[in-house]
Amino acid sequence: MIKVAVLGATGYTGVELIRLLHGHPEAEILFLSSESHAGTRFSDVHPQFRGCVEQKLDRLQIELIPEWVDVVFCALPHGQSMTVVPALLGRGFKVIDLSADFRLKQPSLYREWYDLDHPFAELLSTAVYGLPEINRDEIKNAELIANPGCYPTSILLALAPLLVESLVDLKTIIIDAKSGVSGAGRSPKQAFHFPECTENFKAYRVAGHQHIPEIEQELGRLAGEKLRVTFTPHLVPMVRGILSTIYLELHQVTQEDVYSCYHRFYTGQPFVRVIEPPDLPETRLVRGSNYCDLAVRLDKRTDRVIVIAAIDNLVKGASGQAVQNMNILFSIPEITGLGQPAYL
Amino acid sequence: MIKVAVLGATGYTGVELIRLLHGHPEAEILFLSSESHAGTRFSDVHPQFRGCVEQKLDRLQIELIPEWVDVVFCALPHGQSMTVVPALLGRGFKVIDLSADFRLKQPSLYREWYDLDHPFAELLSTAVYGLPEINRDEIKNAELIANPGCYPTSILLALAPLLVESLVDLKTIIIDAKSGVSGAGRSPKQAFHFPECTENFKAYRVAGHQHIPEIEQELGRLAGEKLRVTFTPHLVPMVRGILSTIYLELHQVTQEDVYSCYHRFYTGQPFVRVIEPPDLPETRLVRGSNYCDLAVRLDKRTDRVIVIAAIDNLVKGASGQAVQNMNILFSIPEITGLGQPAYL
Amino acid sequence: MIKVAVLGATGYTGVELIRLLHGHPEAEILFLSSESHAGTRFSDVHPQFRGCVEQKLDRLQIELIPEWVDVVFCALPHGQSMTVVPALLGRGFKVIDLSADFRLKQPSLYREWYDLDHPFAELLSTAVYGLPEINRDEIKNAELIANPGCYPTSILLALAPLLVESLVDLKTIIIDAKSGVSGAGRSPKQAFHFPECTENFKAYRVAGHQHIPEIEQELGRLAGEKLRVTFTPHLVPMVRGILSTIYLELHQVTQEDVYSCYHRFYTGQPFVRVIEPPDLPETRLVRGSNYCDLAVRLDKRTDRVIVIAAIDNLVKGASGQAVQNMNILFSIPEITGLGQPAYL
Amino acid sequence: MIKVAVLGATGYTGVELIRLLHGHPEAEILFLSSESHAGTRFSDVHPQFRGCVEQKLDRLQIELIPEWVDVVFCALPHGQSMTVVPALLGRGFKVIDLSADFRLKQPSLYREWYDLDHPFAELLSTAVYGLPEINRDEIKNAELIANPGCYPTSILLALAPLLVESLVDLKTIIIDAKSGVSGAGRSPKQAFHFPECTENFKAYRVAGHQHIPEIEQELGRLAGEKLRVTFTPHLVPMVRGILSTIYLELHQVTQEDVYSCYHRFYTGQPFVRVIEPPDLPETRLVRGSNYCDLAVRLDKRTDRVIVIAAIDNLVKGASGQAVQNMNILFSIPEITGLGQPAYL
């Protein structure tokens, strides 16, 4: 059994992680922390876990984590993981960090996009960006895995096949992304108050979302050169799901070429499904599952390519991917505990 | 491995059953039928199962079911199970029927409430009503299990403790029940067309719902005498969930008496959670899970008792309960494949 | 033109009132107050009013209200109207108060149910309970109108015909009510955070909701004697609407008797629609309108009567009724500005 | 009073039109047609209109329309208006057609995109495209107004200011549009069945939607030259609203230049609101209203411009715009009957 600790257990990614770990046949939860609810039981805060996970929530004191823990998941807010990860590594734990704190390689980007000075910038180069479909080999031996962001996961999986085969005109990438509300976290705010959030659709942080540097860094790595993208996130009145619609121009290929490029790239990848025409991805078809569904269309009238990717932001976009990374790290079958299809 | 067949695989209860069986470590799906989609793959109709359940859908011909199948789940429309169950039993299969076709003991009730003449009324007395918390022992040895209806499940679990201890004034039971839309099935209709169904709440079949005879039959069995109830179902703009609010009068007891009655009755039952005040059941806390959450309140000002029960209509109210029955039938731990808590 | 002021303009009842007054051909908005947003424009807080209502929000200082104002609507939180209404009356304004602060006749009930000592209890006897279908004549000459609560409006209109004809066994009234989320106000809270509120249904404040004394007081007035009711409110995942399902026993009458009782009572009432069988009320059919839709059913099997009432909690349950009261007070046709049917 | 007839009264655009005309102080509804419900009352089909619009529904026989009717609104399905409009014009009625049947100027496009041979192609050149902000003068004297499509309305209003000032690199226009479900009409279908439509987001008709030729024709007219666009529509789990996010490149301008271009163009237009940064359009802020809200952003990192437009697809995107056209046609103030802001 893999012995795990979860820091920041009561936020949505923490809760989803515990849901998945609870159903994972090889994982055992030994330690849960929550600053706001320390002293109560996990099921007091999230009563759906009554009878399932009734463990006590501890304060986030690293010395309280039992030494026989194998891996620590950090589901803490951005800016907090930074401060605790070095001590976790110091105690010899493997760390899978679900925040953005170790995803960017250039420390200056934290200042620019997150308004933070990174206190342990030297760790940024050793952290492995935990997107298994791209970096599986590095993940196997990582000490610290930076689990990708939800939007970046959908975008990187959508574009990787075309980028590694150098088919894309890199100046043309435009990403129009849409997310369910759970992506905004668990704290009540006016914009997520039911009467003002349901039956509403809007864009937000147009051309300024903090996932942009992560997207550009990782797309650039795949392309082998720097690039810039236009990225517009939108809020959909639903709990779960991201759908990214991506526009780009290619160096002269046909729809068939494009599909075979995707098939080549994703053959054998258990969690990426390339959807054949005329079908298209829908967020409900991946809800609660670790799948990423992809489709590609050539708009012959304008010679543009449209790639569409759907994931569940809390699963493949966060906690499911974290479990997938854990499975790789501990050399158990990658789909262990992640086999469930979407629910209605 | 328990080898299973599912007849009527593409309706909502069929789909939910296949989702649960797919994740069940002791079950193997050998045969799926669908009249409307025979010849295609299950995942063609329900693409969330791509890569998970890609089995072919066969026509409903009983001779096509492999003889090594152990149990057949009938998720057929009411009125169709009637016609095939005898042949299934004849071939020696155990049968778990999710329709209403074998729930009522008196054949005349089928004529009165379902407008059907039951062609195999002699089977009604041998069918076991599959509510494990009440009838676990009979289920163990049943050939034919009549899986309870969604509304009746919530109501019977809510009232059983009080009825078996004869605490209830039987003339006073009023049930105000509310269901999510998946309870109405998968066929598109005007009333379930998104723009007319979302942001709407209504009662339907007031004092005339076909679950009434089932509720009265089983409540009467628990009470040891015939009784009648007022039952009003309502439609809630959500996919899953039933919440039943039940009003009744008791023969002089206190709130504490009532709670201890519930605790006595449900101790050791893995899927019933008695919620302590001030907490109350919510459908989201059982969504996707096999739990039934219960709370009881004494309205001291009017001397009435209010019992509130929440279940997921597709799980504990249908397919989860069917799997629970299968587990009992094959003597494996009752929670096998049913351990997941509600998802966000 | 009727010159109006609205105190507490930025809460949901304030906003709905301003929406209705903006479309009212005989009303002119002269003054808006908001404690939290004083100094900004109304349309800064509620941008849907850009180009429509761009008036400045003032602090709630009574001397700031222009003396030529005819009527002041108080859409303040419970407990705040109490403190300002006497001064408003002192300045000679008519007052329509949308809070609960002047609805109850017995001061002790404020202590019991609202945990407040009423500082101006002597006004309680002069305030007119503003339910036009019952109290139209008193409303015409009132100085202070206590606008009814949303739940009480639906319940009183549902039961008034039976009570005034003394048909009801008064000990048997059970009210199972369901409300949309706008009834809970505009402040973000965990329970109304979109991911935890959508796709959820629950009861709350079982047997302890603060509308109980108001319901009992007014039902008792109609019945001519004191009575007690069981009242259970529920939360529906939709923005607007209340549906109350009410159970009671009658002194021997038929379904036809009951319907003719309703028709007698509501003939000529412009905002109450008695729905003929087999149709039933639905909240969507009154959404955004000032209608109350009613249906009655006799459950012959149990000899109970079921009355179902649907209103829009923000219109007939609050701001629409306030405008209706204003129309009566100023002797203009009662439907002025209130003629719109429900929107999709 | 303007005397109106509505053909196709029971579909969503018909219903919305009747809602708006019912509240319009200068309009009187004389004739309603419905093929599927002829002989019943309008309020039998749409019970929210009980007590408001109880007129009988007639068959669509043109000779039944009273001769004193001034204007006929055709809210018929695409392909049906074609066949009746000439006869309506022949009887001397003004016609406002809400279908696509007279929007395209080139008959061949009907074959290509709608799979229809236009039987009265000679009328296409005389029909006026009814977008008041662009074509107000022609509308004043039109006999036949082709009311714009919902997506095209949002897109044309979003781009007109930049196109008429020739600021746009015409090869760069990409439109990512999102619509509520009422845009798909009133007929129940699997994709709009509540349990499969709520909590879901998807693209549809990627690069092949039938609004493309209308968008390109009208954008081309504004630009003074032919152009092609990439257009991807998406379905949002909400009833009403369209939000279009449009990407393009400009010939060297600043954010300030762009905003002043919009202000120049839209000054004095009552239904277009240019939203100042940092605010952005949201569909809820135009729900039920005839407004189009617009915002523009310069993505300095990629030198692209992002224009965002929000409308209510049933109001400014269909029936509200039709009423606006009627107001212009009959020389009454353009906002008559259209002044209401969005409702919660």
CSV table of C-alpha atoms in Angstrom, one decimal, chain A:
chain,number,residue,atom,x,y,z
A,1,MET,CA,0.0,0.0,0.0
A,2,ILE,CA,1.1,3.5,-0.8
A,3,LYS,CA,0.9,5.7,2.3
A,4,VAL,CA,-0.3,9.2,1.6
A,5,ALA,CA,-0.8,12.5,3.2
A,6,VAL,CA,-2.9,15.3,1.8
A,7,LEU,CA,-2.2,18.9,2.8
A,8,GLY,CA,-5.2,21.2,2.2
A,9,ALA,CA,-7.7,18.5,2.4
A,10,THR,CA,-10.9,20.5,2.5
A,11,GLY,CA,-10.7,22.6,-0.7
A,12,TYR,CA,-12.2,21.1,-3.9
A,13,THR,CA,-9.0,19.6,-5.2
A,14,GLY,CA,-8.3,18.1,-1.8
A,15,VAL,CA,-11.8,16.6,-1.6
A,16,GLU,CA,-11.6,15.2,-5.1
A,17,LEU,CA,-8.2,13.7,-4.3
A,18,ILE,CA,-9.6,12.0,-1.2
A,19,ARG,CA,-12.5,10.7,-3.1
A,20,LEU,CA,-10.2,9.1,-5.6
A,21,LEU,CA,-7.7,7.9,-3.0
A,22,HIS,CA,-10.6,6.4,-1.0
A,23,GLY,CA,-11.5,4.2,-4.0
A,24,HIS,CA,-7.9,3.4,-4.9
A,25,PRO,CA,-7.0,-0.2,-4.1
A,26,GLU,CA,-3.3,0.6,-3.4
A,27,ALA,CA,-3.5,3.8,-1.4
A,28,GLU,CA,-4.0,4.4,2.2
A,29,ILE,CA,-4.6,7.9,3.6
A,30,LEU,CA,-2.6,8.5,6.8
A,31,PHE,CA,-2.7,12.2,7.3
A,32,LEU,CA,-5.0,15.1,6.4
A,33,SER,CA,-4.4,18.7,7.1
A,34,SER,CA,-6.6,21.7,7.1
A,35,GLU,CA,-5.9,25.1,8.6
A,36,SER,CA,-9.4,26.3,8.8
A,37,HIS,CA,-10.9,23.1,10.2
A,38,ALA,CA,-8.1,21.5,12.2
A,39,GLY,CA,-9.4,19.4,15.1
A,40,THR,CA,-12.6,18.3,13.4
A,41,ARG,CA,-13.1,15.3,11.3
A,42,PHE,CA,-13.0,15.4,7.5
A,43,SER,CA,-16.5,14.2,7.3
A,44,ASP,CA,-17.7,17.0,9.6
A,45,VAL,CA,-16.6,19.5,6.9
A,46,HIS,CA,-17.7,17.3,3.9
A,47,PRO,CA,-20.6,15.2,5.2
A,48,GLN,CA,-20.8,13.1,2.0
A,49,PHE,CA,-17.8,11.2,3.5
A,50,ARG,CA,-19.7,10.1,6.7
A,51,GLY,CA,-19.0,6.4,7.0
A,52,CYS,CA,-16.2,6.6,4.4
A,53,VAL,CA,-13.5,9.0,5.5
A,54,GLU,CA,-13.9,10.1,9.1
A,55,GLN,CA,-10.3,10.9,9.8
A,56,LYS,CA,-9.3,13.8,11.9
A,57,LEU,CA,-7.9,17.0,10.3
A,58,ASP,CA,-4.6,18.2,11.6
A,59,ARG,CA,-2.9,21.5,11.5
A,60,LEU,CA,-0.3,21.9,8.8
A,61,GLN,CA,2.7,21.1,10.9
A,62,ILE,CA,5.2,19.1,8.9
A,63,GLU,CA,6.6,17.2,11.9
A,64,LEU,CA,3.1,15.8,12.5
A,65,ILE,CA,3.2,13.8,9.2
A,66,PRO,CA,4.1,10.2,10.1
A,67,GLU,CA,7.5,9.2,8.8
A,68,TRP,CA,6.2,6.1,7.1
A,69,VAL,CA,4.2,8.3,4.6
A,70,ASP,CA,5.4,7.7,1.1
A,71,VAL,CA,4.0,10.6,-0.8
A,72,VAL,CA,2.6,14.0,0.2
A,73,PHE,CA,0.0,15.7,-2.0
A,74,CYS,CA,-0.1,19.5,-1.5
A,75,ALA,CA,-3.6,20.8,-2.4
A,76,LEU,CA,-2.8,24.1,-0.8
A,77,PRO,CA,-3.5,27.6,-2.2
A,78,HIS,CA,-1.0,29.1,-4.6
A,79,GLY,CA,1.8,30.7,-2.6
A,80,GLN,CA,1.5,28.3,0.3
A,81,SER,CA,3.0,25.2,-1.2
A,82,MET,CA,6.2,27.2,-1.9
A,83,THR,CA,6.8,27.5,1.8
A,84,VAL,CA,6.3,23.9,2.8
A,85,VAL,CA,7.6,21.8,0.0
A,86,PRO,CA,11.3,22.1,0.8
A,87,ALA,CA,10.7,20.8,4.3
A,88,LEU,CA,8.7,17.9,2.9
A,89,LEU,CA,11.5,17.0,0.6
A,90,GLY,CA,13.9,17.4,3.5
A,91,ARG,CA,12.0,14.7,5.4
A,92,GLY,CA,12.4,12.4,2.4
A,93,PHE,CA,8.8,12.4,1.2
A,94,LYS,CA,7.9,12.3,-2.5
A,95,VAL,CA,5.8,15.4,-3.2
A,96,ILE,CA,3.0,15.9,-5.7
A,97,ASP,CA,2.1,19.6,-5.6
A,98,LEU,CA,-1.2,20.6,-7.1
A,99,SER,CA,-0.6,24.3,-6.9
A,100,ALA,CA,1.2,26.4,-9.5
A,101,ASP,CA,4.2,26.9,-7.2
A,102,PHE,CA,6.6,24.7,-8.9
A,103,ARG,CA,5.3,24.7,-12.5
A,104,LEU,CA,7.2,27.6,-13.9
A,105,LYS,CA,10.9,27.4,-14.5
A,106,GLN,CA,11.7,31.1,-14.5
A,107,PRO,CA,11.4,32.7,-11.0
A,108,SER,CA,10.6,36.1,-12.5
A,109,LEU,CA,7.3,34.8,-13.9
A,110,TYR,CA,6.0,34.3,-10.3
A,111,ARG,CA,6.6,38.0,-9.7
A,112,GLU,CA,5.0,39.0,-13.0
A,113,TRP,CA,1.9,36.7,-12.9
A,114,TYR,CA,1.4,35.7,-9.3
A,115,ASP,CA,2.8,38.8,-7.5
A,116,LEU,CA,5.0,36.5,-5.4
A,117,ASP,CA,8.7,36.2,-4.8
A,118,HIS,CA,9.5,32.6,-4.9
A,119,PRO,CA,11.5,31.7,-1.8
A,120,PHE,CA,13.0,28.5,-3.2
A,121,ALA,CA,13.6,29.2,-6.8
A,122,GLU,CA,16.4,26.7,-7.0
A,123,LEU,CA,13.9,23.9,-6.7
A,124,LEU,CA,12.1,25.1,-9.9
A,125,SER,CA,14.6,23.4,-12.2
A,126,THR,CA,14.4,20.0,-10.4
A,127,ALA,CA,10.6,19.9,-10.3
A,128,VAL,CA,9.1,17.7,-12.9
A,129,TYR,CA,6.0,19.0,-14.8
A,130,GLY,CA,3.6,16.2,-14.2
A,131,LEU,CA,1.8,15.7,-17.5
A,132,PRO,CA,2.3,11.9,-18.0
A,133,GLU,CA,1.5,11.8,-21.7
A,134,ILE,CA,4.5,14.0,-22.3
A,135,ASN,CA,6.9,13.5,-19.3
A,136,ARG,CA,6.2,10.0,-18.1
A,137,ASP,CA,9.9,9.0,-17.9
A,138,GLU,CA,10.9,12.0,-15.8
A,139,ILE,CA,7.9,11.5,-13.5
A,140,LYS,CA,9.0,8.0,-12.7
A,141,ASN,CA,12.1,9.3,-10.9
A,142,ALA,CA,10.9,12.6,-9.7
A,143,GLU,CA,11.2,13.8,-6.1
A,144,LEU,CA,8.9,16.8,-6.7
A,145,ILE,CA,6.1,16.7,-9.2
A,146,ALA,CA,4.4,20.0,-10.2
A,147,ASN,CA,0.9,18.8,-11.2
A,148,PRO,CA,-0.3,20.8,-14.2
A,149,GLY,CA,-3.0,23.4,-14.1
A,150,CYS,CA,-6.5,22.5,-15.4
A,151,TYR,CA,-6.5,24.8,-18.5
A,152,PRO,CA,-2.9,23.9,-19.4
A,153,THR,CA,-3.7,20.2,-19.3
A,154,SER,CA,-6.5,20.5,-21.8
A,155,ILE,CA,-4.4,22.8,-24.0
A,156,LEU,CA,-1.2,20.8,-23.9
A,157,LEU,CA,-2.9,17.5,-24.7
A,158,ALA,CA,-4.8,19.2,-27.5
A,159,LEU,CA,-1.6,20.6,-29.2
A,160,ALA,CA,1.2,18.3,-28.3
A,161,PRO,CA,0.9,16.0,-31.4
A,162,LEU,CA,1.0,18.9,-33.8
A,163,LEU,CA,3.8,20.7,-32.1
A,164,VAL,CA,6.2,17.7,-31.7
A,165,GLU,CA,5.8,17.1,-35.5
A,166,SER,CA,6.4,20.8,-36.1
A,167,LEU,CA,3.2,21.3,-38.1
A,168,VAL,CA,2.0,24.5,-36.5
A,169,ASP,CA,2.6,28.1,-37.5
A,170,LEU,CA,3.5,29.1,-34.0
A,171,LYS,CA,2.3,32.7,-34.3
A,172,THR,CA,-1.3,31.7,-34.9
A,173,ILE,CA,-2.4,30.0,-31.7
A,174,ILE,CA,-5.6,31.3,-30.1
A,175,ILE,CA,-7.2,29.5,-27.2
A,176,ASP,CA,-10.8,30.1,-26.2
A,177,ALA,CA,-11.4,28.1,-23.0
A,178,LYS,CA,-14.4,27.5,-20.9
A,179,SER,CA,-14.5,26.2,-17.3
A,180,GLY,CA,-17.1,25.0,-14.8
A,181,VAL,CA,-17.4,26.9,-11.5
A,182,SER,CA,-15.5,24.4,-9.3
A,183,GLY,CA,-12.4,25.7,-10.9
A,184,ALA,CA,-12.8,28.9,-8.9
A,185,GLY,CA,-12.5,27.1,-5.6
A,186,ARG,CA,-14.7,26.7,-2.6
A,187,SER,CA,-14.8,30.1,-1.1
A,188,PRO,CA,-18.2,31.8,-1.6
A,189,LYS,CA,-18.0,35.0,-3.6
A,190,GLN,CA,-20.6,37.2,-5.3
A,191,ALA,CA,-19.8,36.0,-8.8
A,192,PHE,CA,-20.4,32.4,-7.7
A,193,HIS,CA,-23.5,33.1,-5.6
A,194,PHE,CA,-26.1,30.8,-7.2
A,195,PRO,CA,-28.6,33.4,-8.3
A,196,GLU,CA,-25.9,35.4,-10.1
A,197,CYS,CA,-23.9,32.4,-11.4
A,198,THR,CA,-26.5,30.0,-12.8
A,199,GLU,CA,-28.0,31.0,-16.1
A,200,ASN,CA,-25.0,33.2,-16.9
A,201,PHE,CA,-22.0,33.0,-19.2
A,202,LYS,CA,-19.0,35.4,-19.3
A,203,ALA,CA,-15.4,35.8,-20.1
A,204,TYR,CA,-12.9,36.8,-17.3
A,205,ARG,CA,-9.3,37.9,-17.0
A,206,VAL,CA,-9.2,38.4,-20.8
A,207,ALA,CA,-5.6,38.3,-22.0
A,208,GLY,CA,-4.4,38.3,-18.4
A,209,HIS,CA,-5.0,34.9,-16.8
A,210,GLN,CA,-2.1,33.5,-14.7
A,211,HIS,CA,-2.1,30.2,-16.6
A,212,ILE,CA,-0.7,31.9,-19.7
A,213,PRO,CA,3.0,31.6,-18.7
A,214,GLU,CA,2.5,27.9,-17.9
A,215,ILE,CA,0.8,27.3,-21.2
A,216,GLU,CA,3.5,29.2,-23.1
A,217,GLN,CA,6.4,27.5,-21.3
A,218,GLU,CA,5.2,24.0,-21.9
A,219,LEU,CA,3.9,24.6,-25.5
A,220,GLY,CA,7.3,26.2,-26.2
A,221,ARG,CA,9.1,23.1,-24.9
A,222,LEU,CA,7.1,20.9,-27.2
A,223,ALA,CA,7.7,23.2,-30.1
A,224,GLY,CA,11.3,23.6,-29.4
A,225,GLU,CA,11.1,27.4,-29.5
A,226,LYS,CA,9.4,30.2,-27.7
A,227,LEU,CA,5.9,31.2,-28.6
A,228,ARG,CA,3.0,33.3,-27.4
A,229,VAL,CA,-0.7,32.6,-27.4
A,230,THR,CA,-3.9,34.5,-27.0
A,231,PHE,CA,-5.9,32.9,-24.1
A,232,THR,CA,-9.4,33.8,-23.1
A,233,PRO,CA,-11.1,31.9,-20.2
A,234,HIS,CA,-14.8,31.8,-19.7
A,235,LEU,CA,-17.1,30.7,-16.9
A,236,VAL,CA,-19.8,28.1,-17.6
A,237,PRO,CA,-22.8,27.6,-15.3
A,238,MET,CA,-21.9,24.0,-14.4
A,239,VAL,CA,-19.9,22.4,-11.6
A,240,ARG,CA,-17.2,20.5,-13.5
A,241,GLY,CA,-15.6,20.5,-16.9
A,242,ILE,CA,-13.2,22.4,-19.2
A,243,LEU,CA,-13.6,22.6,-22.9
A,244,SER,CA,-10.9,24.4,-24.8
A,245,THR,CA,-11.4,25.4,-28.4
A,246,ILE,CA,-8.1,26.2,-30.1
A,247,TYR,CA,-7.5,27.9,-33.4
A,248,LEU,CA,-4.3,27.7,-35.4
A,249,GLU,CA,-2.8,27.5,-38.8
A,250,LEU,CA,-0.7,24.6,-40.1
A,251,HIS,CA,1.9,24.1,-42.6
A,252,GLN,CA,-0.2,22.5,-45.3
A,253,VAL,CA,-1.8,19.3,-44.1
A,254,THR,CA,-5.0,17.5,-44.7
A,255,GLN,CA,-7.7,16.5,-42.1
A,256,GLU,CA,-6.5,12.9,-42.6
A,257,ASP,CA,-2.8,13.9,-41.9
A,258,VAL,CA,-3.9,15.6,-38.8
A,259,TYR,CA,-5.9,12.7,-37.5
A,260,SER,CA,-3.1,10.2,-38.1
A,261,CYS,CA,-0.7,12.6,-36.3
A,262,TYR,CA,-3.0,12.4,-33.2
A,263,HIS,CA,-3.4,8.7,-33.5
A,264,ARG,CA,0.4,8.2,-33.7
A,265,PHE,CA,0.9,10.4,-30.6
A,266,TYR,CA,-1.8,9.0,-28.4
A,267,THR,CA,-1.7,5.3,-29.2
A,268,GLY,CA,-1.3,3.4,-25.9
A,269,GLN,CA,-2.1,6.4,-23.8
A,270,PRO,CA,-4.9,5.2,-21.5
A,271,PHE,CA,-6.5,8.5,-20.7
A,272,VAL,CA,-6.6,10.3,-24.1
A,273,ARG,CA,-9.4,9.5,-26.5
A,274,VAL,CA,-9.2,10.9,-30.0
A,275,ILE,CA,-12.9,11.3,-31.1
A,276,GLU,CA,-13.7,10.4,-34.7
A,277,PRO,CA,-15.9,12.7,-36.8
A,278,PRO,CA,-18.7,13.6,-36.8
A,279,ASP,CA,-18.5,13.2,-33.0
A,280,LEU,CA,-17.2,16.0,-30.8
A,281,PRO,CA,-16.1,16.2,-27.2
A,282,GLU,CA,-18.6,17.2,-24.5
A,283,THR,CA,-17.7,17.9,-20.9
A,284,ARG,CA,-20.4,15.6,-19.6
A,285,LEU,CA,-18.7,12.6,-21.4
A,286,VAL,CA,-15.6,13.1,-19.2
A,287,ARG,CA,-17.3,14.3,-16.0
A,288,GLY,CA,-15.8,12.6,-13.0
A,289,SER,CA,-13.4,10.7,-15.1
A,290,ASN,CA,-9.7,11.0,-15.9
A,291,TYR,CA,-10.2,11.1,-19.6
A,292,CYS,CA,-9.2,13.9,-22.0
A,293,ASP,CA,-11.4,13.8,-25.2
A,294,LEU,CA,-10.0,15.4,-28.3
A,295,ALA,CA,-11.3,16.2,-31.8
A,296,VAL,CA,-9.7,18.1,-34.7
A,297,ARG,CA,-11.4,19.9,-37.6
A,298,LEU,CA,-10.0,21.5,-40.7
A,299,ASP,CA,-12.0,24.6,-41.6
A,300,LYS,CA,-11.4,24.4,-45.4
A,301,ARG,CA,-12.9,27.7,-46.1
A,302,THR,CA,-10.3,29.6,-44.0
A,303,ASP,CA,-7.5,27.0,-43.9
A,304,ARG,CA,-7.5,27.0,-40.1
A,305,VAL,CA,-7.5,24.1,-37.8
A,306,ILE,CA,-9.7,23.8,-34.8
A,307,VAL,CA,-8.8,21.5,-32.0
A,308,ILE,CA,-11.3,20.8,-29.2
A,309,ALA,CA,-10.4,19.2,-25.9
A,310,ALA,CA,-12.6,18.3,-23.0
A,311,ILE,CA,-11.5,17.3,-19.5
A,312,ASP,CA,-13.0,17.3,-16.0
A,313,ASN,CA,-11.1,20.1,-14.4
A,314,LEU,CA,-11.1,18.4,-11.0
A,315,VAL,CA,-9.9,15.0,-12.3
A,316,LYS,CA,-7.6,15.1,-15.3
A,317,GLY,CA,-7.2,18.8,-14.6
A,318,ALA,CA,-6.1,18.3,-11.0
A,319,SER,CA,-6.6,15.4,-8.6
A,320,GLY,CA,-7.0,12.5,-11.1
A,321,GLN,CA,-3.8,13.5,-12.8
A,322,ALA,CA,-2.1,13.7,-9.4
A,323,VAL,CA,-3.2,10.1,-8.7
A,324,GLN,CA,-2.0,9.1,-12.2
A,325,ASN,CA,1.4,10.7,-11.3
A,326,MET,CA,1.4,8.8,-8.0
A,327,ASN,CA,0.7,5.5,-9.9
A,328,ILE,CA,3.7,6.2,-12.2
A,329,LEU,CA,5.9,7.2,-9.4
A,330,PHE,CA,5.2,3.9,-7.5
A,331,SER,CA,5.3,1.8,-10.6
A,332,ILE,CA,1.8,0.4,-10.4
A,333,PRO,CA,-0.5,0.3,-13.5
A,334,GLU,CA,-1.3,3.9,-14.5
A,335,ILE,CA,-5.0,3.4,-14.5
A,336,THR,CA,-5.2,2.0,-11.0
A,337,GLY,CA,-8.1,3.7,-9.2
A,338,LEU,CA,-8.8,5.8,-12.2
A,339,GLY,CA,-10.9,3.5,-14.4
A,340,GLN,CA,-14.3,4.9,-13.9
A,341,PRO,CA,-16.1,6.4,-16.9
A,342,ALA,CA,-18.1,9.6,-16.6
A,343,TYR,CA,-21.3,9.5,-14.7
A,344,LEU,CA,-24.6,10.9,-15.8
